Amino acid sequence: MEQIKQYIDQHRDRFLDELFELLRFPSVSADPKYKDSVLQTADYVAEKLKQAGADNVEVCPTAGYPIVYGEKIIDASLPTVLVYGHYDVQPPDPLELWKTPPFEPTVRDGKIYARGACDDKGQFYMHIKAFELMMQTNTLPCNIKFMIEGEEEVGSNNLGIYVKANKERLKADVVLISDTSMISMENPSLETGLRGLSYLEVEVVGPNRDLHSGVYGGAVANPITILSKMIASLHNENNHITIPGFYDNVSVLTDDEKKALNSAPYDEAEYKKDLDVEELWGEKGYSTFERTGTRPTLEVNGIWGGYIGEGAKTVLPSKANAKISMRLVPNQTSDEITKKFTEHFEKIAPKSVKVTVTPHHGGEPVVTPTDSIAYRAAQKAIAESFGKEPIPTRGGGSIPIVALFEAELGIKTVLMGFGLDSDALHSPNEKYDIFNYYKGIETLPLFHKYYAELSK
Amino acid sequence: MEQIKQYIDQHRDRFLDELFELLRFPSVSADPKYKDSVLQTADYVAEKLKQAGADNVEVCPTAGYPIVYGEKIIDASLPTVLVYGHYDVQPPDPLELWKTPPFEPTVRDGKIYARGACDDKGQFYMHIKAFELMMQTNTLPCNIKFMIEGEEEVGSNNLGIYVKANKERLKADVVLISDTSMISMENPSLETGLRGLSYLEVEVVGPNRDLHSGVYGGAVANPITILSKMIASLHNENNHITIPGFYDNVSVLTDDEKKALNSAPYDEAEYKKDLDVEELWGEKGYSTFERTGTRPTLEVNGIWGGYIGEGAKTVLPSKANAKISMRLVPNQTSDEITKKFTEHFEKIAPKSVKVTVTPHHGGEPVVTPTDSIAYRAAQKAIAESFGKEPIPTRGGGSIPIVALFEAELGIKTVLMGFGLDSDALHSPNEKYDIFNYYKGIETLPLFHKYYAELSK
């Protein structure tokens, strides 16, 4: 532990500078105008992997953005850890709400503010620095492979193809990912499950053109009103989702699991104050942690229709659109839920409109068994580094490729994230605490150490 | 009549060229970037008024866009007709849906396509040409005054101030406006009523920032969902508006009035086909004409919230907004309805969000008595020009200043519009039929003739 801390101290500034340089690339995968930046980011990551000591570093082309690969095989008989991360980031908009530019990393109160600071650059880069540290201190106890992709934020469509085509190269005993959060630095935690995702766009079309709302208002269905009614019907008065069969395959927590989940510290007043809301909202009969970690949910991520510019325009619009996503829990599947949503939404549409449902990328829910070697290694690493056992938590977000790895490579994933809920992922003023960045670099080598030990 | 047709024939091309020039000015009052164009349009209108023979032509400044005034007083003992129109136009967007540019008037199939072709440039310019015609043929039978403003599309906020400050100058016996439509050229009609308007913007705020829908989805109210539920609740299953007291002051048609209204030709299959809808929508128990002309309605003109760009973004947004307007009928008032909507909307908002309601410009509903001199003059003019009595109709749209004129100048308004429902007002590919343009120039001098005669 001392050796780890010493090395970090010696290279503290450089570790931060390199991360800042990584953050400056606007690697927004969702928007084609950033294409060159995304590609430059891949090259930067490959360069840093090489400098850290990796062999066979390659920027592997795909039908979309490349996947950066690197490895260090020290002994074929030792276990192999496959580190996954992503170098692409969410779009930065709305730009006007950022205090400092999203791609100009700025430090305030010990936090790095930038798009991607936490999700996922700050987090995956800790692994490259931890790897460098183990190489330089000659303490790498197992084989390590890196797979850093550039399309996670848009559905990782080409990752599956790459994984299937490279099963030999990617052979490993466990996948290690840092893309989640802890309760706090005082209460370290380990994610034991992630929700799945089903994402769709819906379009409701009424008249074949925008109409004057005086001439036609009252005689023709307004697609905004119809869409509102359809959205409104998706939750009943208990905020329970009304799609037929939606909850069919939802597995229920055991009493022990519920107890463990709800034992994590939770200050409802603080939670509400942080969001500046008077009242929370959710499925009746479930606690906040159960609602976000163990229950499936439906959110409207975006809605638009009609005139949304400055001033007034009395139009009865031709169409209205919405982006809707559902978070899934075991044992729902993305295909099953996408199908059920689509059928239901088309069914409840009145005859006065035409409705189209277009699915986007999805992902399966996962649970990591707490009695596995990998989980126990992570547990020990955190206990040593933080001086406290991690609390097992159920994550609300989705990392769809975890199910992909299990299906294609036959291996489980350990989620050792060092983020915080306050990091504002996907929002303006995303940040990553500097303390957490170095804490992760400190803790990760311990994972490898205990993973190798427990695997003997 | 012959003399009228002859004059029009002789100047046919120039009449069209001058209108085209007027249409080329992008006089969009709602958007400040068009300011210079709006001012240039006022100057053009003043110039044309002068050339047509008007005296005391003035571009009168206001706190906003100027009002163009002109007059011809031939004999103080004769009645005076005050012609009102507006030279500003609606915003042209969405631009990509126009077949030809909105400010490059193009003729297709005998129709002039341009923003403002019908609303209101094509229609008010007929009056200036009719005036020129009467001057040149020495057949002007009464005094005439022109008041053409530049802010009708944004609420005519400065018109009231101008009218109040110029009561002497604007003294007249009737206001004449062309800003409405006829059933068809085969079935000419006269508007006997207009709906009023109440226009508001609503904002629903949930958490104080956009959130990650995985981390928070299920625990916090989504303002898009809440707004949808609130909008959905505004119409019950009979499409009757649920705002308490909304219908309190709505006057009901007499059986005769209903019969007259519903005697206008109506082909429901054609109506649906034109809009490409399978089914119509409206308040149960009322016909299409009753719904658009005699019943108050509520439309959502625009809605937006969350991520509406390309691709997927799993955000639980901080806020959602909508523009909502209501069309009113006698004897509802704009203030009364704005107040009732605001109180109700604030009341039904759950505690998990904060709601703000911001009123925009409004306008009162009006009815023109069919036994008045002005109405009968218009009736005779149309009967002679079209060879058929006009059908009395109730308009769905609003012209708020009609109530203003009655309140401040103590005079009624006659609505002699020559537009058609297919003109696509407020929509892309707005048009005005060339036939209608010339028909109006032909008919308007007859109105003045009969108005003067019936006033003796």
GROMACS .gro file of C-alpha atoms in nm, chain B residues 253 256-266 286-290 392:
model
   18
  709LEU     CA    1  -7.684   2.911  -3.043
  712ASP     CA    2  -8.224   2.900  -3.621
  713GLU     CA    3  -7.862   2.997  -3.583
  714LYS     CA    4  -7.762   2.631  -3.559
  715LYS     CA    5  -7.962   2.551  -3.870
  716ALA     CA    6  -7.805   2.834  -4.069
  717LEU     CA    7  -7.458   2.736  -3.955
  718ASN     CA    8  -7.500   2.372  -4.043
  719SER     CA    9  -7.661   2.451  -4.380
  720ALA     CA   10  -7.320   2.545  -4.519
  721PRO     CA   11  -7.186   2.274  -4.747
  722TYR     CA   12  -6.977   2.019  -4.565
  742TYR     CA   13  -7.145   1.913  -3.173
  743SER     CA   14  -7.096   1.924  -3.549
  744THR     CA   15  -6.764   2.023  -3.708
  745PHE     CA   16  -6.883   2.380  -3.778
  746GLU     CA   17  -7.020   2.415  -3.427
  848PRO     CA   18  -7.339   3.343  -4.272
   0.00000   0.00000   0.00000
